[in-house]
PDB file of C-alpha atoms in Angstrom:
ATOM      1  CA  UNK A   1      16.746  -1.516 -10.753  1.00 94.00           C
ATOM      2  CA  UNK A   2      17.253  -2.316 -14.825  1.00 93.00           C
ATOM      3  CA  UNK A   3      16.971  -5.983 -14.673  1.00 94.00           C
ATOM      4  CA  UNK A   4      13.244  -7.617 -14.933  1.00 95.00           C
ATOM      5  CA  UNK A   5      12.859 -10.731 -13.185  1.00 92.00           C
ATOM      6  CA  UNK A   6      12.261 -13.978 -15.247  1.00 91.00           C
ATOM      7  CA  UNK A   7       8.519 -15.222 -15.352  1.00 90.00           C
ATOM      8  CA  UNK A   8       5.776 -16.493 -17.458  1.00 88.00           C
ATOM      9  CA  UNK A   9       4.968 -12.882 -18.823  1.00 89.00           C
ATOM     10  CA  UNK A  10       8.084 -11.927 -19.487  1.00 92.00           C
ATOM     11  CA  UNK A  11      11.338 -14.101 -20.538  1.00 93.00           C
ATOM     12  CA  UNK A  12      14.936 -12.630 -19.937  1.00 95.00           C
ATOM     13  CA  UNK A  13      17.066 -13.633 -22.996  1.00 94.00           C
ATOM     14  CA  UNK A  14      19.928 -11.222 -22.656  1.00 94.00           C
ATOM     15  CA  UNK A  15      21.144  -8.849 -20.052  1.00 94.00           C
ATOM     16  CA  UNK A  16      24.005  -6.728 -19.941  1.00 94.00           C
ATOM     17  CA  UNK A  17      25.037  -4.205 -17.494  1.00 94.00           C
ATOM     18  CA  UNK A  18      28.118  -1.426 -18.905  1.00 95.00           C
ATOM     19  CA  UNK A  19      29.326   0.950 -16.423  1.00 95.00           C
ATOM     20  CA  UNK A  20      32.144   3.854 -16.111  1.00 94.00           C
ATOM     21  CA  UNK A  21      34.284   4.019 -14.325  1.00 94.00           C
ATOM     22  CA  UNK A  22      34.773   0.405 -13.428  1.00 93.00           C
ATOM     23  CA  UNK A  23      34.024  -1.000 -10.132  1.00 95.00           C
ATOM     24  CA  UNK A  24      32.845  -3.442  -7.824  1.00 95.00           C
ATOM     25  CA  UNK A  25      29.180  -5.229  -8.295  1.00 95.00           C
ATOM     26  CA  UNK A  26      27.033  -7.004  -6.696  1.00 96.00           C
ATOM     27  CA  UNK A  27      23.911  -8.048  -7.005  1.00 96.00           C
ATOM     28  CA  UNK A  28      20.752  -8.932  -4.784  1.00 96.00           C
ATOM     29  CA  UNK A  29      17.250  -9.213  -4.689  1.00 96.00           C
ATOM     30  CA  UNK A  30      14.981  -6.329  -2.710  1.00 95.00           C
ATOM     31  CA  UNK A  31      11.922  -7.515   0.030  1.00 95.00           C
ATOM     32  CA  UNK A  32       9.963  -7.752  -3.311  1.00 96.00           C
ATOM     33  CA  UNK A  33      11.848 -10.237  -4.682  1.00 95.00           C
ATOM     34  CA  UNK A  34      13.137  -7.155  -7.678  1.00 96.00           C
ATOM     35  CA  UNK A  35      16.742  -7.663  -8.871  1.00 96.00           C
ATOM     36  CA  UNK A  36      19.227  -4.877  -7.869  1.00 96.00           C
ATOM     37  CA  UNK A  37      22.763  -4.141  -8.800  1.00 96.00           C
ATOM     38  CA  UNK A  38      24.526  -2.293  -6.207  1.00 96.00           C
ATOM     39  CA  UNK A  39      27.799  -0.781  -7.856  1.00 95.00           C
ATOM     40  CA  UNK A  40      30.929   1.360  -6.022  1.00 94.00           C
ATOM     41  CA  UNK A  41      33.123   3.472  -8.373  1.00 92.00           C
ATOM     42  CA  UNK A  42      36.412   2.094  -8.246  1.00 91.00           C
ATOM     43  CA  UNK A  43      37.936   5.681  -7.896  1.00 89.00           C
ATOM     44  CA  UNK A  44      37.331   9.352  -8.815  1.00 88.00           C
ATOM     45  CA  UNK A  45      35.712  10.137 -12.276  1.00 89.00           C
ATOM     46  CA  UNK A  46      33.748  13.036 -14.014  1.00 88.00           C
ATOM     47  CA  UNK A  47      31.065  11.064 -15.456  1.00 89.00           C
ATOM     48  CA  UNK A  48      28.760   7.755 -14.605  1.00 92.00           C
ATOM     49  CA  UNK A  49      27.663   6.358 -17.323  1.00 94.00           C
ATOM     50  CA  UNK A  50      25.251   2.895 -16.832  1.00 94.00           C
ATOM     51  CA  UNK A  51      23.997   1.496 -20.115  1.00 95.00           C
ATOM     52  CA  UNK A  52      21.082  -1.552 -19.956  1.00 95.00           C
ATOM     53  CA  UNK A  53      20.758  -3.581 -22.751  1.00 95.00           C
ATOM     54  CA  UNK A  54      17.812  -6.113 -22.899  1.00 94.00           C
ATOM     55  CA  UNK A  55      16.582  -8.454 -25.007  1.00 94.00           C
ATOM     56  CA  UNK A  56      13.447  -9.865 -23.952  1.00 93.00           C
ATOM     57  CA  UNK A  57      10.165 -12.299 -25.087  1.00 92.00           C
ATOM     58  CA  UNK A  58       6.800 -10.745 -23.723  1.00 88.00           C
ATOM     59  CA  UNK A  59       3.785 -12.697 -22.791  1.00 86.00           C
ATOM     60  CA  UNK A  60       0.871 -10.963 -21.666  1.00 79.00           C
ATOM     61  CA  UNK A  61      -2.631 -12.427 -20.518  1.00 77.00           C
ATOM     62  CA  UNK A  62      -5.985 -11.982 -22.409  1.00 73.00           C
ATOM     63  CA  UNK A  63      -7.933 -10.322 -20.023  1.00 65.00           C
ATOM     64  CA  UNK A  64     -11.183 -11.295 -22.215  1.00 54.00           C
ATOM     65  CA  UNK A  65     -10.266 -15.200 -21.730  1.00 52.00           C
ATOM     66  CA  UNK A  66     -10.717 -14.479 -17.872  1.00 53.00           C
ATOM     67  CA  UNK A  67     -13.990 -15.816 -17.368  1.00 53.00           C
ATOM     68  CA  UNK A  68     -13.950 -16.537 -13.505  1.00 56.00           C
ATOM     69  CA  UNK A  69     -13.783 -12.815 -12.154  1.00 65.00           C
ATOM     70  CA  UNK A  70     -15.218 -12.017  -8.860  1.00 69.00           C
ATOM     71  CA  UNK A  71     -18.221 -10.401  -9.713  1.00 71.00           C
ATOM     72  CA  UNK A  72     -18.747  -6.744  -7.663  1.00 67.00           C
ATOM     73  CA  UNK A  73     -21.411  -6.422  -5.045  1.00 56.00           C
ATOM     74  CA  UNK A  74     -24.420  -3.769  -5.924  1.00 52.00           C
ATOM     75  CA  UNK A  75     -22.934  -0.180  -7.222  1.00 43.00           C
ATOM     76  CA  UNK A  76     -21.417   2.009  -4.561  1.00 42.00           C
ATOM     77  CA  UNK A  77     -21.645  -0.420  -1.809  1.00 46.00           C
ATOM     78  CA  UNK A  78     -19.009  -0.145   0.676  1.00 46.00           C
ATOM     79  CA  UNK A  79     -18.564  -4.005   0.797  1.00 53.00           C
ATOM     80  CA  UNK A  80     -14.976  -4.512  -0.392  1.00 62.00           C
ATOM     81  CA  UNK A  81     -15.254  -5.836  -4.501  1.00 71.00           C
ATOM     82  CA  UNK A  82     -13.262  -9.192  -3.840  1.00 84.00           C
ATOM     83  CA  UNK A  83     -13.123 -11.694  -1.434  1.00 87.00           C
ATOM     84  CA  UNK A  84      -9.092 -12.759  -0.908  1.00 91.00           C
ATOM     85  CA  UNK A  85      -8.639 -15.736   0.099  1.00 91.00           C
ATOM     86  CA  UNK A  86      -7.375 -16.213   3.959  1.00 94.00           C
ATOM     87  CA  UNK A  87      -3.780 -17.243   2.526  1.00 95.00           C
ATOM     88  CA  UNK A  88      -3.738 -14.586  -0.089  1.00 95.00           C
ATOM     89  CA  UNK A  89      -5.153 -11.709   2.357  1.00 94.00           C
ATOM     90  CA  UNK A  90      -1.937 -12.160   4.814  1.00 97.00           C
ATOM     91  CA  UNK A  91       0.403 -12.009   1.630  1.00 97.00           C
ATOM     92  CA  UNK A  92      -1.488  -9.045   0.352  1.00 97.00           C
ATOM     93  CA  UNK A  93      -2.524  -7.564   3.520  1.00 97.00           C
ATOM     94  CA  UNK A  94       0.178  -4.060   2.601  1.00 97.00           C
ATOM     95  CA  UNK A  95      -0.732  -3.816  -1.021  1.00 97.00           C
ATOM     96  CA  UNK A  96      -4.767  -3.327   0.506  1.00 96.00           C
ATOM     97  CA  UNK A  97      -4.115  -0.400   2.457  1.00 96.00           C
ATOM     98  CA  UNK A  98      -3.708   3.016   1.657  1.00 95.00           C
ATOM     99  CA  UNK A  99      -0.637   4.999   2.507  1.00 95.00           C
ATOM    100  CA  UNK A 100      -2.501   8.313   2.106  1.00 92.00           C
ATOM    101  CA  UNK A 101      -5.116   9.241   4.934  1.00 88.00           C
ATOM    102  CA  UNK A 102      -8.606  10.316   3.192  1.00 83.00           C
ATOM    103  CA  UNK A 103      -8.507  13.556   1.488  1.00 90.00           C
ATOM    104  CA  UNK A 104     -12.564  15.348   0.550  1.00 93.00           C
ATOM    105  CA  UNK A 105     -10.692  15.985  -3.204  1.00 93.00           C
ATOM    106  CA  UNK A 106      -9.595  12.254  -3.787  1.00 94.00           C
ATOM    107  CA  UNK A 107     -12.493  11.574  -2.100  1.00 93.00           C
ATOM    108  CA  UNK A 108     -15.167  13.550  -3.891  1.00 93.00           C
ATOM    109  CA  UNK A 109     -13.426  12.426  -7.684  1.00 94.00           C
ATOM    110  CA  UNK A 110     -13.286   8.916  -6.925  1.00 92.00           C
ATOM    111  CA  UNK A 111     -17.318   8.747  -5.934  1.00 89.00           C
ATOM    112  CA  UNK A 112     -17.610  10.295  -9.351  1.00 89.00           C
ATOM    113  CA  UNK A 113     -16.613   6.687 -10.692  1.00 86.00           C
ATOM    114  CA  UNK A 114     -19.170   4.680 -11.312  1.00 75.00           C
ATOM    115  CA  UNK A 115     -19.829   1.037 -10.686  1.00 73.00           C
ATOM    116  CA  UNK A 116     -22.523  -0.660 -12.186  1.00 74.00           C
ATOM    117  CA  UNK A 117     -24.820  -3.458 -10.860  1.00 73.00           C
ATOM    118  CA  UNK A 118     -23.539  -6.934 -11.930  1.00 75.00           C
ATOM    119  CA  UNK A 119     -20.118  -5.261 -13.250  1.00 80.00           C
ATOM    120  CA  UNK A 120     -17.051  -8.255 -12.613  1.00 85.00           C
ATOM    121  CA  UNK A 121     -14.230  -6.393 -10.478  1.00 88.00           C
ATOM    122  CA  UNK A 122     -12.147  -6.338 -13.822  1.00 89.00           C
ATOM    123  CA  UNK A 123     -14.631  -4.474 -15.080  1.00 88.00           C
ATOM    124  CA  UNK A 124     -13.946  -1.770 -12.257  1.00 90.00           C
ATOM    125  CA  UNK A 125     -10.681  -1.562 -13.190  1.00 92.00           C
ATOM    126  CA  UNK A 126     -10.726  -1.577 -16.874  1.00 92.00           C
ATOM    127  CA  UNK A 127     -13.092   2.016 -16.488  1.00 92.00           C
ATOM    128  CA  UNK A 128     -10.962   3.696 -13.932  1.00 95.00           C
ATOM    129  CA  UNK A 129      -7.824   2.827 -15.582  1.00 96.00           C
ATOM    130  CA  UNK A 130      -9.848   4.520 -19.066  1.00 95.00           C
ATOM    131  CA  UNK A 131     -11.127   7.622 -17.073  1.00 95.00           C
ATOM    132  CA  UNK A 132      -7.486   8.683 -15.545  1.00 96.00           C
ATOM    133  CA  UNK A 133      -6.232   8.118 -19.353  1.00 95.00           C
ATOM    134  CA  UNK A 134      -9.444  10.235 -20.705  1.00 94.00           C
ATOM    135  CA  UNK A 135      -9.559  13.041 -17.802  1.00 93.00           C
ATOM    136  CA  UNK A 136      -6.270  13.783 -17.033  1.00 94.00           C
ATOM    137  CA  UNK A 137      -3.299  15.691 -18.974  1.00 92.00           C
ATOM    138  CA  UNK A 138      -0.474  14.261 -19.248  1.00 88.00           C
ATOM    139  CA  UNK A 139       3.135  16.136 -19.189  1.00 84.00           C
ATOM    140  CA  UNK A 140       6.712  15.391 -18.188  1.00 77.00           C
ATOM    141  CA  UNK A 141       8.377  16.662 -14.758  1.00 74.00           C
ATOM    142  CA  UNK A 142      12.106  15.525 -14.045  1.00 69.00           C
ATOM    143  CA  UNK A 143      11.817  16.518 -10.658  1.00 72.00           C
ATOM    144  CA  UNK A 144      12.072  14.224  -8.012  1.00 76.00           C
ATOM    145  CA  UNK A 145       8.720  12.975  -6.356  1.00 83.00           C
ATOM    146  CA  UNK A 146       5.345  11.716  -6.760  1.00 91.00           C
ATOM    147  CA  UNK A 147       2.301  13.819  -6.700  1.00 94.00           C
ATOM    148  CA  UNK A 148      -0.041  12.803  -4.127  1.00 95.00           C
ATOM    149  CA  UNK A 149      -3.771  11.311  -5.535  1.00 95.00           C
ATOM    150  CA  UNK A 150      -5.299  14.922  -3.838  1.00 94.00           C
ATOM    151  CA  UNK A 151      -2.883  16.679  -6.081  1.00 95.00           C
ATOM    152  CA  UNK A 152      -2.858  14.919  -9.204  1.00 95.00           C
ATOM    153  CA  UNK A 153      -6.682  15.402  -8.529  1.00 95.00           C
ATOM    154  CA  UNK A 154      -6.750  18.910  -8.208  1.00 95.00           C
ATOM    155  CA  UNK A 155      -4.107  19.746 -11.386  1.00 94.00           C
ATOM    156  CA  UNK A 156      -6.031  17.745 -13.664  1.00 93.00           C
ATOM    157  CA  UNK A 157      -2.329  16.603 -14.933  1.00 93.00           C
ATOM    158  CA  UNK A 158       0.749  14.504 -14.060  1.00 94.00           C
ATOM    159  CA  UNK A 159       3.337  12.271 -15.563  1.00 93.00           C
ATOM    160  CA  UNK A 160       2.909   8.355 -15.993  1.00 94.00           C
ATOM    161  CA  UNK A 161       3.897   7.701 -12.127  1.00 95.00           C
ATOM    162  CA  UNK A 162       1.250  10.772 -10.597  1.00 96.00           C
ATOM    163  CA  UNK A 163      -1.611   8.509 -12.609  1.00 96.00           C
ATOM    164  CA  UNK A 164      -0.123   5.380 -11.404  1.00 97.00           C
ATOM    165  CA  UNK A 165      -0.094   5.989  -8.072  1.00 97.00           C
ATOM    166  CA  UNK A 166      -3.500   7.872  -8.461  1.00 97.00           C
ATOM    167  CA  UNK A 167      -5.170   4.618  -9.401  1.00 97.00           C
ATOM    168  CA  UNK A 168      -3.318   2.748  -7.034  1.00 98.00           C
ATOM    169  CA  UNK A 169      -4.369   5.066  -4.096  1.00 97.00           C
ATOM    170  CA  UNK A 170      -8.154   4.823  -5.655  1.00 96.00           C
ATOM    171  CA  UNK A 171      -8.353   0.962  -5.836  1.00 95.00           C
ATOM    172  CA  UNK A 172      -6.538   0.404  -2.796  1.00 96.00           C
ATOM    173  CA  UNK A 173      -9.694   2.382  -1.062  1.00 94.00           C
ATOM    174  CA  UNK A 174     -12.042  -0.087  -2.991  1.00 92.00           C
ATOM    175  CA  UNK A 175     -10.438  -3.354  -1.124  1.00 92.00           C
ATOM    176  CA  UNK A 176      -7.970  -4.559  -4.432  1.00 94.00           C
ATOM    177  CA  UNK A 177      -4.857  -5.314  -3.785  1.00 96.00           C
ATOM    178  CA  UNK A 178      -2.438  -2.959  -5.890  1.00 97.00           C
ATOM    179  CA  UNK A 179       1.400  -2.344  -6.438  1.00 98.00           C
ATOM    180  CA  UNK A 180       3.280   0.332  -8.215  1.00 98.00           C
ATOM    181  CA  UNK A 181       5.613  -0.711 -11.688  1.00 97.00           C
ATOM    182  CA  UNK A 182       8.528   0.796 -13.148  1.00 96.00           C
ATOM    183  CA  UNK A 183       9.982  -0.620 -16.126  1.00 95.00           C
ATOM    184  CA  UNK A 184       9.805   0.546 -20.065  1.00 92.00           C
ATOM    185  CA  UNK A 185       7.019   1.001 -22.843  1.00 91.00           C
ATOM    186  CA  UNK A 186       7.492   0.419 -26.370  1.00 86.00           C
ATOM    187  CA  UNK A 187       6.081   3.123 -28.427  1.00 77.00           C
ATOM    188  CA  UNK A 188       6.533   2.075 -32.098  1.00 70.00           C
ATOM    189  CA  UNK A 189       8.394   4.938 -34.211  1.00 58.00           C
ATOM    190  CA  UNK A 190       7.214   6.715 -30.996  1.00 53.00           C
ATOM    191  CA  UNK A 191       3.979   7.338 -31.833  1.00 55.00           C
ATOM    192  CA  UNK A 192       2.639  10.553 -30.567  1.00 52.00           C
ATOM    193  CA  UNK A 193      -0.326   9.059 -29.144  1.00 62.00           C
ATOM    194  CA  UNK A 194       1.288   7.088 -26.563  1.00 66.00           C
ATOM    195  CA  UNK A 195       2.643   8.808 -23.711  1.00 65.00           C
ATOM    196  CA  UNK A 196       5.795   8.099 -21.541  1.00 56.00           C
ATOM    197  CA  UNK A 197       7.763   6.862 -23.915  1.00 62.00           C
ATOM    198  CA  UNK A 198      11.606   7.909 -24.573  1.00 58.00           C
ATOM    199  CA  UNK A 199      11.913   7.570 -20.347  1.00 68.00           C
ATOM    200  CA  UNK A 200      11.519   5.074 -17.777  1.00 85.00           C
ATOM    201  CA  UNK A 201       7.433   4.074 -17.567  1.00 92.00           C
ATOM    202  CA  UNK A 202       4.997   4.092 -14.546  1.00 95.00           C
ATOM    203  CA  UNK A 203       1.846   1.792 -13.953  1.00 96.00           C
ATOM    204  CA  UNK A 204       0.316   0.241 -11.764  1.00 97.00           C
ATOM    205  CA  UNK A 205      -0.550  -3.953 -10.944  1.00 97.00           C
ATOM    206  CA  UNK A 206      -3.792  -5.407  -9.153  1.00 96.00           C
ATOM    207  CA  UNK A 207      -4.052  -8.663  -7.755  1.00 95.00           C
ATOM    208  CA  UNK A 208      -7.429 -10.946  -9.141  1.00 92.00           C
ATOM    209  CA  UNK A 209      -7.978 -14.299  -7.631  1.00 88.00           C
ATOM    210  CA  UNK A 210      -7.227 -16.928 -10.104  1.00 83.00           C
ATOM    211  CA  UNK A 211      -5.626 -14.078 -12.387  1.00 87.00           C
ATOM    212  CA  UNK A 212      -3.161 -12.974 -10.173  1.00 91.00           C
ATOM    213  CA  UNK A 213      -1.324  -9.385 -11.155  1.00 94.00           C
ATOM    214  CA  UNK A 214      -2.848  -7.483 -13.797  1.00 93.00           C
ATOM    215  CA  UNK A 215      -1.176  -4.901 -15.927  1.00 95.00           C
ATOM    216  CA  UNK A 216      -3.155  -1.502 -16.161  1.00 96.00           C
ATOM    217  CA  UNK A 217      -1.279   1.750 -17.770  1.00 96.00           C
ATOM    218  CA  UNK A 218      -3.907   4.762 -17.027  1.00 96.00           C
ATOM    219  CA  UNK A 219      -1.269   7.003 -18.509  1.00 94.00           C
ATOM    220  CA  UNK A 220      -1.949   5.470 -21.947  1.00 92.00           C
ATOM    221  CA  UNK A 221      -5.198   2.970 -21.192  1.00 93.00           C
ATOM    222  CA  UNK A 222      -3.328  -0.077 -21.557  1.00 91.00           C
ATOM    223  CA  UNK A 223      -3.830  -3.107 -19.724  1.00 91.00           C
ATOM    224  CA  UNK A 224      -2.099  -6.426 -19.813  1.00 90.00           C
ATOM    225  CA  UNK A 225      -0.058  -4.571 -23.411  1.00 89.00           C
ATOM    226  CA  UNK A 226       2.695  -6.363 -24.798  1.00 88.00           C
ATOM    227  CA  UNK A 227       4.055  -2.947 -24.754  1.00 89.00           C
ATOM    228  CA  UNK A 228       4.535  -3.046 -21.048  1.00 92.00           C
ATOM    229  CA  UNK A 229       7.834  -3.980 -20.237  1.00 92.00           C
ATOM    230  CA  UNK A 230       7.799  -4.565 -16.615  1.00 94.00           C
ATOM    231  CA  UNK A 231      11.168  -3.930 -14.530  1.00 96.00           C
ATOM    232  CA  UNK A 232       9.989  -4.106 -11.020  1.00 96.00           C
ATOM    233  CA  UNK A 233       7.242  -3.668  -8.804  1.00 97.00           C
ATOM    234  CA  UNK A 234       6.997  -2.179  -4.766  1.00 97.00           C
ATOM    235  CA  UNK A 235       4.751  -1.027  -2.366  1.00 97.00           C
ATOM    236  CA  UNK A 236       5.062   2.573  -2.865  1.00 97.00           C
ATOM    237  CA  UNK A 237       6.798   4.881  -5.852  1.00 95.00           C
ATOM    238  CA  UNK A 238       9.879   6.073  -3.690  1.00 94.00           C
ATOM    239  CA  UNK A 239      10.599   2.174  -3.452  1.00 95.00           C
ATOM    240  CA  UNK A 240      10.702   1.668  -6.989  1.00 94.00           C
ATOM    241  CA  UNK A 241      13.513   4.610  -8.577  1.00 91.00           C
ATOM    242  CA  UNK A 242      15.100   2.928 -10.901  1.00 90.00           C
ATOM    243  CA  UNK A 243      18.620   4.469 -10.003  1.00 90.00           C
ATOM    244  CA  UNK A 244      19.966   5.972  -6.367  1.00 89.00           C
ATOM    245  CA  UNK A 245      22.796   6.669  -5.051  1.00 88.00           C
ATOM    246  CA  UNK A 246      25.073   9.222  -3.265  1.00 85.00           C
ATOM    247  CA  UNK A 247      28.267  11.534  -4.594  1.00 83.00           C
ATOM    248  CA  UNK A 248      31.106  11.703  -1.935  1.00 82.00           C
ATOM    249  CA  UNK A 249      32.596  15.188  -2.322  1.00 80.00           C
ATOM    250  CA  UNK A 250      31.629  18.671  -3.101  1.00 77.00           C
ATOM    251  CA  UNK A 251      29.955  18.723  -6.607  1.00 77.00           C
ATOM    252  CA  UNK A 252      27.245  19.396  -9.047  1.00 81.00           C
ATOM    253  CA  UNK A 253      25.759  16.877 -11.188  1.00 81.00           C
ATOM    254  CA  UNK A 254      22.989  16.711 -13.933  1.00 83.00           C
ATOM    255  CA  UNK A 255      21.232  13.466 -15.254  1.00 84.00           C
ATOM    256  CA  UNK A 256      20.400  12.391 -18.953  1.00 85.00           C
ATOM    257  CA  UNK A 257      18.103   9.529 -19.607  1.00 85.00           C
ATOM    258  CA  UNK A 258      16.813   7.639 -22.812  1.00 86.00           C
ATOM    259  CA  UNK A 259      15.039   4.131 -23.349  1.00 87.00           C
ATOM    260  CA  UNK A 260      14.675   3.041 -26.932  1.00 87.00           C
ATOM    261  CA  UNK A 261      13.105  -0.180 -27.119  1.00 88.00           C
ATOM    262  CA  UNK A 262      12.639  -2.058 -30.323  1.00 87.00           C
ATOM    263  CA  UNK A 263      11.188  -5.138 -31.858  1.00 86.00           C
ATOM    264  CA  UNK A 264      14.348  -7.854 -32.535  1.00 84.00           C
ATOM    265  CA  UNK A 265      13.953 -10.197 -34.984  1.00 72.00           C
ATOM    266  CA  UNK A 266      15.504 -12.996 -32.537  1.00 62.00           C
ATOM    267  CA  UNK A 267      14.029 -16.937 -33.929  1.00 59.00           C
ATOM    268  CA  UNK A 268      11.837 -17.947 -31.804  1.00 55.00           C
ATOM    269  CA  UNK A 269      12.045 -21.174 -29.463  1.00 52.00           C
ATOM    270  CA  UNK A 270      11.703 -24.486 -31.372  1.00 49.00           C
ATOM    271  CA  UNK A 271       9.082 -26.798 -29.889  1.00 48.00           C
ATOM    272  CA  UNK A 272       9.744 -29.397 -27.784  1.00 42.00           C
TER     273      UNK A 272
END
């Protein structure tokens, strides 16, 4: 999962795909609708090596020139905080409900969040998206997994996908709609104060009426960034690795990773 998907936000103008050894491709598209190369090693070989290169035109939204969000109803009512419509609930239905049963931790932190009288439901999202950034430590772990929200919770720390999947959980328990992203983040001269960078990125989406899927990064406080460089959304982080795969024969293996993402001075489009 390397290649994003074409779109409004996000135009694909290049896309190449190197791999050793050589072998047989092919690609598809996942239940999501996410592009996926499956690839076979044409025969033995002491080293994979896959190497992405994009180039790509980013267009995010203003969130500030959204001026028809669903208001909330009164503070800590248990009245969901938008209203899908009948078409869109069936569609979005799965991205609503929780995977994780309650837990008093997750529980107890996320009544800690306040919602104000009148606030609109981006609103909502824009401050719990700020406190995960503000309350939580960030650090990197290569091991395998996703912390659950009671865990993340509890540690007071995680990497980019434990706060992704912490909001997600949260929201998802507040009646949005929400969907977990991997893809990359440009961190100019990688600045120290933005986090994830150098790696794959985690965040999160949430589905507005009339807005459709919003961008919000709690690792960094980010939403809707032209820093975001989205690769591929799912359900659920284990759906979402952005390489998998299986060694036949007795072996050990290690992994290296690195993203670099830069600005390109490529023209831009002439009008037409």
């Amino acid at each position: 999962m390397m290649r994003p998907i074409d779109s409004h936000s996000i135009r694909v103008v290049d896309a190449t795909l190197a791999l050793t050894p050589p072998g047989e491709t092919r690609w598809t598209s996942d239940a999501y609708s996410n592009s996926v190369c499956h690839f076979t090693p044409g025969g033995q070989s002491n080293l994979l090596s896959v190497v992405s290169t994009l180039l790509i035109e980013r267009f995010p939204k203003e969130l500030r020139q959204a001026e028809h969000v669903a208001p909330l109803s009164p503070a800590n009512s248990l009245a969901p905080p938008v209203i899908y419509s009948a078409a869109d609930a069936i569609v979005l239905a799965p991205y609503v409900r929780p995977v994780f049963l309650p837990d008093p931790a997750h529980a107890a932190w996320l009544s800690g969040q306040t919602r104000e009288p009148g606030d609109s439901a981006l609103d909502v999202l824009l401050r719990i998206n700020r406190a995960i950034h503000q309350a939580f430590t960030y650090g990197v772990r290569d091991q395998y997994g996703t912390q659950t929200p009671a865990q993340t919770v509890n540690r007071r720390s995680g990497t980019c996908r434990d706060f992704a999947w912490l909001m997600i959980e949260s929201v998802r328990r507040w009646g949005f709609a929400a969907r977990f992203v991997t893809g990359y983040l440009y961190s100019p001269n990688n600045y120290s104060g933005i986090r994830g960078s150098g790696a794959t990125h985690a965040w999160c989406e949430v589905f507005l009426p009339d807005l459709g899927w919003l961008e919000f990064d709690p690792t960094n406080g980010l939403s809707e960034s032209p820093d975001l460089i989205r690769v591929a959304a799912t359900r659920t982080p284990e759906e979402a690795s952005p390489m998998i795969g299986v060694v036949l024969g007795a072996a050990e293996s290690m992994m290296d990773v690195s993203v670099v993402v830069t600005l390109d001075n490529y023209p831009a489009p002439m009008p037409v």
